[in-house]
Backbone as a printed PyTorch tensor [residue, N CA C, xyz], in Angstrom:
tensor([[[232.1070, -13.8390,  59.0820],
         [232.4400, -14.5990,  57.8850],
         [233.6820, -14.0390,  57.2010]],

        [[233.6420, -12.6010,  57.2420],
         [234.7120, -12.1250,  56.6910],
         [236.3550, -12.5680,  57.8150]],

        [[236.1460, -13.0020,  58.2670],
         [237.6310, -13.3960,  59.0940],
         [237.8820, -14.8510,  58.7380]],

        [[236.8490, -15.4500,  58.5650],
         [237.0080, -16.8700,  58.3520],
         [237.4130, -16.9510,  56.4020]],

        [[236.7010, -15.8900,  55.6810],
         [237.3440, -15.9690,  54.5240],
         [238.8470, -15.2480,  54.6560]],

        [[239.1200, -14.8170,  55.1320],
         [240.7190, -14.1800,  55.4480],
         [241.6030, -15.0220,  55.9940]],

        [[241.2700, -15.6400,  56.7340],
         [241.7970, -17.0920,  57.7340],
         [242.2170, -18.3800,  56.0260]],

        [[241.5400, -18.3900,  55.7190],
         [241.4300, -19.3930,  54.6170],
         [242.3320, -19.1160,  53.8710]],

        [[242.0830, -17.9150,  53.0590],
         [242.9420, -17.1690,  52.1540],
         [244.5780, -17.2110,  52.4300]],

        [[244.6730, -16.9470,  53.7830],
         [246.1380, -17.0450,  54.4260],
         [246.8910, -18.2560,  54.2510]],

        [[246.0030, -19.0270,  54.4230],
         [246.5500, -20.8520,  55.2910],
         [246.5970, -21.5050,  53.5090]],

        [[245.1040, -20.6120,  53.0140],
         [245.5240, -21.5640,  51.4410],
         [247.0050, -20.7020,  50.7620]],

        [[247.4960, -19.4950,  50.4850],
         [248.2130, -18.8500,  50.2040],
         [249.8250, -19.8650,  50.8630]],

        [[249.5720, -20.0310,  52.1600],
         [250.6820, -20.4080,  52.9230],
         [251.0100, -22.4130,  52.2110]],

        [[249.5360, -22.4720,  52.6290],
         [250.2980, -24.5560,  52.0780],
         [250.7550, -24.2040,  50.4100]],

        [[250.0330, -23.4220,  49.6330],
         [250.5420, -23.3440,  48.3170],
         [252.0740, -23.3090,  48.1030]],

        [[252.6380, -21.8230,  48.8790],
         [253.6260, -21.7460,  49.2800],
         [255.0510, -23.0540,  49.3680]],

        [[254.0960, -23.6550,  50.3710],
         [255.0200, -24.7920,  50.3050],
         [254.8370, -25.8560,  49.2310]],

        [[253.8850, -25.8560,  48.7670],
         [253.6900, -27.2770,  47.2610],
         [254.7720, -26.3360,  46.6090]],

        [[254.7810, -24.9350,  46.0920],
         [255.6950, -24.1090,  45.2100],
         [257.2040, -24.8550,  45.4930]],

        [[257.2450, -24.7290,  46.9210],
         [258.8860, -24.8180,  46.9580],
         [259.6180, -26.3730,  47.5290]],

        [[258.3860, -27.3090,  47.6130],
         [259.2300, -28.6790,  48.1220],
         [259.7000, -29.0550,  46.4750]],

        [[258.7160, -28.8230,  45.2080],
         [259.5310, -29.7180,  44.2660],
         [260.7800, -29.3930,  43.8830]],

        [[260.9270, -27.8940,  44.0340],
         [261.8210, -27.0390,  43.8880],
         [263.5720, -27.8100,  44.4770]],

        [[263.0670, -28.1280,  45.8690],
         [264.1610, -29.2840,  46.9290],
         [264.0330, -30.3960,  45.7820]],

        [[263.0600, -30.7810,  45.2900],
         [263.3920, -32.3590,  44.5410],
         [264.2870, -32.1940,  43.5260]],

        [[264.4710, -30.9220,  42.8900],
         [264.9680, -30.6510,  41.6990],
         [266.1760, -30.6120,  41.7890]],

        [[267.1570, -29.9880,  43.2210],
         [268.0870, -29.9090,  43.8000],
         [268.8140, -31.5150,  44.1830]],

        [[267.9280, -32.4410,  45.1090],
         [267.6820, -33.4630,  45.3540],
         [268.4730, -34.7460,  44.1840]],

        [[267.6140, -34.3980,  42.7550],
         [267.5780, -34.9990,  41.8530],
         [268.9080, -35.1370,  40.8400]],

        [[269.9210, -33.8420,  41.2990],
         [270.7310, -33.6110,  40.9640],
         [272.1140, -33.5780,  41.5560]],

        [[272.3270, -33.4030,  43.1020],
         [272.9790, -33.5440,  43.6320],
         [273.5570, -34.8370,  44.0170]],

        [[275.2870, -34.5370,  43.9680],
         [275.4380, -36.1150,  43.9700],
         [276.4770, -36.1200,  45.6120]],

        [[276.9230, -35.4260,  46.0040],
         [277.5750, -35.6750,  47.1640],
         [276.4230, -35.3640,  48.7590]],

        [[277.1480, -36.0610,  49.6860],
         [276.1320, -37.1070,  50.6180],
         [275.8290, -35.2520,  51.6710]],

        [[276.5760, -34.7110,  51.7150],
         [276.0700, -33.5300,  52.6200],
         [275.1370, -32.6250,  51.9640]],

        [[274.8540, -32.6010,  51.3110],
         [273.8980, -31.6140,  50.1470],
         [273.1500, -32.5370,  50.1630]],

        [[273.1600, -33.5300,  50.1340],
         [271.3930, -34.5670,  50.2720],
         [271.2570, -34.2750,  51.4620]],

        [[272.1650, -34.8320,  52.8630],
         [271.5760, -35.2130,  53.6840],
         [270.3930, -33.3870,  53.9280]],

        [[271.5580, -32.2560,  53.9490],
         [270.5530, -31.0310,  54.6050],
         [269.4860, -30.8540,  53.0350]],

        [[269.0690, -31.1060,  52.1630],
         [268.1130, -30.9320,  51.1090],
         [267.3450, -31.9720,  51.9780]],

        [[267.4560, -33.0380,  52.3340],
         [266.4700, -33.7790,  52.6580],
         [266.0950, -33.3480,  54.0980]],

        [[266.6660, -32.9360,  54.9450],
         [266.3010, -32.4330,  56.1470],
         [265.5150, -31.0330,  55.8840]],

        [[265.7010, -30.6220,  54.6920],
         [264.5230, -28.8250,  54.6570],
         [263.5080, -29.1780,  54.3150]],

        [[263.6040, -30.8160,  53.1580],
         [262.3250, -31.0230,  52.4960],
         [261.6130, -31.7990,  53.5510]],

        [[262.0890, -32.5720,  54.4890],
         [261.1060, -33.0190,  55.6380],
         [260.4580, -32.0430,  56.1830]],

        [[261.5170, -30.8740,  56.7720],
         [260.6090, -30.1160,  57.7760],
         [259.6570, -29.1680,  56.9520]],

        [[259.8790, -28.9440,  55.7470],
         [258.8930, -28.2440,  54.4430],
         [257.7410, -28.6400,  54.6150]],

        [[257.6020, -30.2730,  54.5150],
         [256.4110, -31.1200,  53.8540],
         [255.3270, -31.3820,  55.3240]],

        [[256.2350, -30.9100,  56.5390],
         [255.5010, -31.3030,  57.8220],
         [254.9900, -29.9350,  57.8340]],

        [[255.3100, -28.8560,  57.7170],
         [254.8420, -27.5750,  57.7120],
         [253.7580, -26.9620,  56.9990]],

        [[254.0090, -27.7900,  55.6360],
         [252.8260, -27.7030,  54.6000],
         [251.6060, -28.4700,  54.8750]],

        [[251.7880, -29.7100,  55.7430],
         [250.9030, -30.2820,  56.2640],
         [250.1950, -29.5130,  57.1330]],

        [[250.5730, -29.2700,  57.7880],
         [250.2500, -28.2180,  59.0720],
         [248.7730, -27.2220,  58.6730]],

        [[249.7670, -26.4270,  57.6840],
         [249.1070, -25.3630,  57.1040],
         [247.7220, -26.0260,  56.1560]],

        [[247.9890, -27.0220,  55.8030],
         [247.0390, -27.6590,  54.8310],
         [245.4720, -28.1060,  55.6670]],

        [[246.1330, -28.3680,  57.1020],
         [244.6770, -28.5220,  57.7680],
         [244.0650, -27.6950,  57.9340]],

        [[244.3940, -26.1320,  58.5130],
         [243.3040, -25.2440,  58.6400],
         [242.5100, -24.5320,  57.2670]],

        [[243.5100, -24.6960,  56.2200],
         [243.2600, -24.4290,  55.0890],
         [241.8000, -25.2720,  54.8980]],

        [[242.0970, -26.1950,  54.7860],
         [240.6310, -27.1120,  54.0900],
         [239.3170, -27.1270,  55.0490]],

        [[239.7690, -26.8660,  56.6410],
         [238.9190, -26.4520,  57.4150],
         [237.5660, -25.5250,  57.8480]],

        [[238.9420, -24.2870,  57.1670],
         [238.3160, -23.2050,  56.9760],
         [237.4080, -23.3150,  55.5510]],

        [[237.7790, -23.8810,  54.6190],
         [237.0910, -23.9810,  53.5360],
         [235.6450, -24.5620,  53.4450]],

        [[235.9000, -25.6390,  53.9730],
         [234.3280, -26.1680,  54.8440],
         [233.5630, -25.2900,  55.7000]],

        [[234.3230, -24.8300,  56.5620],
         [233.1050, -23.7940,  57.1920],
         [231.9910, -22.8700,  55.8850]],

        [[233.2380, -22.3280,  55.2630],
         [232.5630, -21.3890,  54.6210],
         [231.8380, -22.3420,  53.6890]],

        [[231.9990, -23.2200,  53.1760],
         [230.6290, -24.1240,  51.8140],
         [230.0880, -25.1380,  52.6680]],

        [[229.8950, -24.8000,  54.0450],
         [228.7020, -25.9160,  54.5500],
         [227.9880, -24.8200,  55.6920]],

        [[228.7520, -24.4080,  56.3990],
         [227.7700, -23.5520,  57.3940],
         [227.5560, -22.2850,  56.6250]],

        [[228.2980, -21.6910,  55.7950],
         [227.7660, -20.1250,  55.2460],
         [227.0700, -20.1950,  53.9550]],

        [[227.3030, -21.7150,  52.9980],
         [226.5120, -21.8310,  52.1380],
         [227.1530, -20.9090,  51.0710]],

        [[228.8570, -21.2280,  51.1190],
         [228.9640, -20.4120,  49.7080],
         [229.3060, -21.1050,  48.6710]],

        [[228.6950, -21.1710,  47.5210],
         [228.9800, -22.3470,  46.6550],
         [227.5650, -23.1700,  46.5240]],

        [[226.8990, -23.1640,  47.5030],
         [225.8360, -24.0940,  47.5630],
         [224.5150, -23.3590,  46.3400]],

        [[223.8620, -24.8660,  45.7200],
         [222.3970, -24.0470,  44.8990],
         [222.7290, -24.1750,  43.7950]],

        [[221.6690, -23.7460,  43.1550],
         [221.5980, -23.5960,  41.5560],
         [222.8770, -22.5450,  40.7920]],

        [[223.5370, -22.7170,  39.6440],
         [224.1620, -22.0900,  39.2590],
         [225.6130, -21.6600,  39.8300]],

        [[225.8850, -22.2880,  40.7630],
         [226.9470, -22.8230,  41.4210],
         [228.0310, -24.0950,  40.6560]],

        [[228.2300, -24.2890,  39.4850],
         [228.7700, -25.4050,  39.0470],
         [230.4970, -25.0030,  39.2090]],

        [[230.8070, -23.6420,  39.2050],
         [232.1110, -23.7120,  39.4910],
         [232.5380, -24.0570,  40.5400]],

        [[231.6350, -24.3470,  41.5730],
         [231.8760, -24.8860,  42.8460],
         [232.4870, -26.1630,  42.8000]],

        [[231.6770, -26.9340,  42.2930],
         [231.8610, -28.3670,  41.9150],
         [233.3400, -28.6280,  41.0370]],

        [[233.8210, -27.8830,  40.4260],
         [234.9070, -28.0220,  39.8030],
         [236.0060, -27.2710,  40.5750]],

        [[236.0690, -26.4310,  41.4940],
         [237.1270, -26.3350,  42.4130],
         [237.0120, -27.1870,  43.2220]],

        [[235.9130, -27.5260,  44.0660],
         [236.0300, -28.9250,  44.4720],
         [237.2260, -30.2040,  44.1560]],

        [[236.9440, -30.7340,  43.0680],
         [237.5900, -31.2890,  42.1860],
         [238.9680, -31.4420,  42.1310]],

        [[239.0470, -29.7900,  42.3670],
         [241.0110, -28.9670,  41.7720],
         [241.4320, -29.5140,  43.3740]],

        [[240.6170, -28.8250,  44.5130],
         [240.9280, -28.9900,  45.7890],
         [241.2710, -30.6900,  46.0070]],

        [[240.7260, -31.6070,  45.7310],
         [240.7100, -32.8710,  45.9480],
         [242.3320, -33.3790,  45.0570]],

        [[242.4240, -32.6140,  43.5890],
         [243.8080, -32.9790,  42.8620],
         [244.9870, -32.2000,  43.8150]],

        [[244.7730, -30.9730,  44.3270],
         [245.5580, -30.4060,  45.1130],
         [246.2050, -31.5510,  46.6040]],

        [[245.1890, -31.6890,  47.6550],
         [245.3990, -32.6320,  48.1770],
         [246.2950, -34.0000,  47.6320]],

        [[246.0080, -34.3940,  46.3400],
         [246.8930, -35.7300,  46.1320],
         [247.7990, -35.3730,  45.5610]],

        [[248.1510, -34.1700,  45.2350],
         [249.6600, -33.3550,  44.8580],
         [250.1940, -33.5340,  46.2830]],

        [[249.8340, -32.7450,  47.1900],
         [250.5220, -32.8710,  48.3790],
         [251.1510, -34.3200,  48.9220]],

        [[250.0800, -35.1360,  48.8990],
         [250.4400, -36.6900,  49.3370],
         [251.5700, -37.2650,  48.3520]],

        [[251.1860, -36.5190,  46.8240],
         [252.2560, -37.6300,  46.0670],
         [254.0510, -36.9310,  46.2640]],

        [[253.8100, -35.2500,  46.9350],
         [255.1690, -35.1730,  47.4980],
         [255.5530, -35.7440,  49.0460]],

        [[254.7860, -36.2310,  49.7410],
         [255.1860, -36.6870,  50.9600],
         [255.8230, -38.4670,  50.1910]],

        [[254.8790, -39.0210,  49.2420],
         [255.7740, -40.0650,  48.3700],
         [256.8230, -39.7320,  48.0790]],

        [[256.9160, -38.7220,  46.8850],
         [258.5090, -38.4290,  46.7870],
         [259.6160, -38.1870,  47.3090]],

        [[259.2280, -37.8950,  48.6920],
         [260.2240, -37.4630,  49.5940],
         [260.7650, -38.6490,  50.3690]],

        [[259.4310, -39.6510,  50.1390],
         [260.5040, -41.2280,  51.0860],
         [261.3670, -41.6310,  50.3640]],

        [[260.5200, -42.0070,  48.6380],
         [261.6530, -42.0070,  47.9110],
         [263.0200, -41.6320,  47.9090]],

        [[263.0970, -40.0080,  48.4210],
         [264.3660, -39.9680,  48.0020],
         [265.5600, -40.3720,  49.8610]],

        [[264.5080, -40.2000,  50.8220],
         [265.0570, -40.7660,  51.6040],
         [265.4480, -42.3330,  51.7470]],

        [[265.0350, -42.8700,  50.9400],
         [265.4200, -44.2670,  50.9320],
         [266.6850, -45.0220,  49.4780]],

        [[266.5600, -43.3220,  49.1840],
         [267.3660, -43.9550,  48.0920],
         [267.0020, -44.4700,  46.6570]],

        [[265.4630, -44.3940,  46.8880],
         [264.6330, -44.6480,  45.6160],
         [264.5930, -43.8220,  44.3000]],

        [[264.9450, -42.8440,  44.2620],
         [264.5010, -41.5040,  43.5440],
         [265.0270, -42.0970,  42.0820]],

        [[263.9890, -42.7480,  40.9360],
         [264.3920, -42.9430,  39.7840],
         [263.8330, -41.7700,  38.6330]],

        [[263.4960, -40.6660,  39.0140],
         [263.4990, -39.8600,  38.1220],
         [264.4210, -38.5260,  37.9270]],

        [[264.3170, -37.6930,  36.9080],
         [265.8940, -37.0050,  36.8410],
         [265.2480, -35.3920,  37.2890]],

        [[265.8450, -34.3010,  37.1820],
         [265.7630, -32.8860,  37.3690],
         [264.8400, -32.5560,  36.6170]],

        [[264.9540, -32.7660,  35.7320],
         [263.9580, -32.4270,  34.7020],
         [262.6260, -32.8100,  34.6400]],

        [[262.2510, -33.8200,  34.9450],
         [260.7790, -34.2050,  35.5040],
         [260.1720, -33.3240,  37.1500]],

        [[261.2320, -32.9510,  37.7140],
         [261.0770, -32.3540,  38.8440],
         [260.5000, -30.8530,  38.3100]],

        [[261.3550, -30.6800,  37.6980],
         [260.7590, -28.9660,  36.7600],
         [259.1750, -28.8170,  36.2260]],

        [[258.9100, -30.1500,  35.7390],
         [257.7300, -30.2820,  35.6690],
         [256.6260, -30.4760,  36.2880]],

        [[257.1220, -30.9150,  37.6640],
         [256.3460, -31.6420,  38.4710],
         [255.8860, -30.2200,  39.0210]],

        [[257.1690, -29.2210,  39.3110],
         [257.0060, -28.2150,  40.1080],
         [255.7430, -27.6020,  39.5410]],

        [[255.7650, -26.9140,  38.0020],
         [254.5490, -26.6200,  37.8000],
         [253.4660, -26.4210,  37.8210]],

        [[252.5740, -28.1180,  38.6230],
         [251.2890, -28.4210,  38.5190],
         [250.7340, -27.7310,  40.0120]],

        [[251.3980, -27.4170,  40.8310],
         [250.7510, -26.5870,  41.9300],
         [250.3770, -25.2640,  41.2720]],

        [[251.3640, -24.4810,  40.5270],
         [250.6400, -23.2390,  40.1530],
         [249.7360, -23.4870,  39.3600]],

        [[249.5310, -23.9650,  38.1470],
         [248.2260, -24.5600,  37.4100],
         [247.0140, -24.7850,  38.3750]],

        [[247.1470, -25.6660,  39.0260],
         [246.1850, -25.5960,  39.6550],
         [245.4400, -24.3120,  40.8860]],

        [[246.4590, -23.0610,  41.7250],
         [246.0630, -22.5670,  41.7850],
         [245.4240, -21.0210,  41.2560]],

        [[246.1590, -21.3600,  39.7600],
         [245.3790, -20.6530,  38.8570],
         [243.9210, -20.6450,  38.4320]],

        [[243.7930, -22.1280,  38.3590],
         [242.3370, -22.4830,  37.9630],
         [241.5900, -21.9310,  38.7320]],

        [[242.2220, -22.4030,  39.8270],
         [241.2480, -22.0960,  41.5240],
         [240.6990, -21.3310,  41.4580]],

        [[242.1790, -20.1520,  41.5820],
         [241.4500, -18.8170,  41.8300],
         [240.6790, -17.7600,  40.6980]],

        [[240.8090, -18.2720,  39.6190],
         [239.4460, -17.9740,  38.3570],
         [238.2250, -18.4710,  38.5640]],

        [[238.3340, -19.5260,  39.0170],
         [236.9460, -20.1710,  39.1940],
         [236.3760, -19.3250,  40.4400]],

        [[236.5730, -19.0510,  41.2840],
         [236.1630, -18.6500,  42.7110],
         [236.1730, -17.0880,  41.9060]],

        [[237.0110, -16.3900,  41.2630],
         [236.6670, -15.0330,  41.3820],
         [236.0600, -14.9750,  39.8900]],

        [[235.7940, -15.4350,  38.8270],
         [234.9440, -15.1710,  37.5090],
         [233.8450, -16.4280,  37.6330]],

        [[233.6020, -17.2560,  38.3800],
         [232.5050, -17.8860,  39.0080],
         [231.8380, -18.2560,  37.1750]],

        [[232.5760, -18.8790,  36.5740],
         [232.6820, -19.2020,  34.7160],
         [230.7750, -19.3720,  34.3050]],

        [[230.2930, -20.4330,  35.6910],
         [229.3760, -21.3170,  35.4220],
         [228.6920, -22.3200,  36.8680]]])
């Protein structure tokens, strides 16, 4: 069990990684106005967002093993479970809503400015703040 929580830890550490640094490309993205600085920003943020994908499957994989076959999280008095749950599920549609942003800006769509990007960047660490309080001070 202890390899499979280490395995997890890695792969979640690693897709985070990348939620940290694709908005980071949008922010760049959002601001840049000549065509060679898009085209390679948009070529790092593709191969970013395929990488983060990558990493994002064994991540959630491993996470299941451990709260269905090892039973961690499971039972009475377990409610912080249920609310990382939750974070994990908003995490996931963070990820998807940057694989959105990124057609956007490949198509030319991109109607928001740098500054919303700054913000956007944010909500990955928030959320794995919560995470990892909930999992290690177990609130409730």
């Amino acid at each position: 069990m202890l390899w499979i929580k280490t395995l997890h830890i890695v792969f979640i550490t690693s897709w985070f990684a990348g939620l940290f640094y694709l908005p980071r490309i949008f922010v760049n993205l959002a601001d840049v106005k000549d065509v060679a600085t898009t085209e390679r920003l948009l070529m790092m943020a593709r191969k970013l967002y395929r990488f983060t994908t990558i990493l994002m499957i064994p991540a959630l994989i491993l996470g299941l093993v451990l709260w269905l076959y090892y039973r961690i999280g499971m039972g009475p008095g377990n409610g912080w479970m249920h609310a990382k749950l939750l974070l994990v599920v908003l995490t996931i549609g963070y990820h998807h809503a940057c694989g959105s942003l990124l057609k956007k800006f490949e198509n030319g769509l991109n109607k928001r400015s740098h500054v919303f990007y700054r913000w956007f960047n944010e909500v990955p660490v928030v959320l794995l703040l919560v995470i990892v309080a909930l999992v290690i001070i177990k609130p409730f």
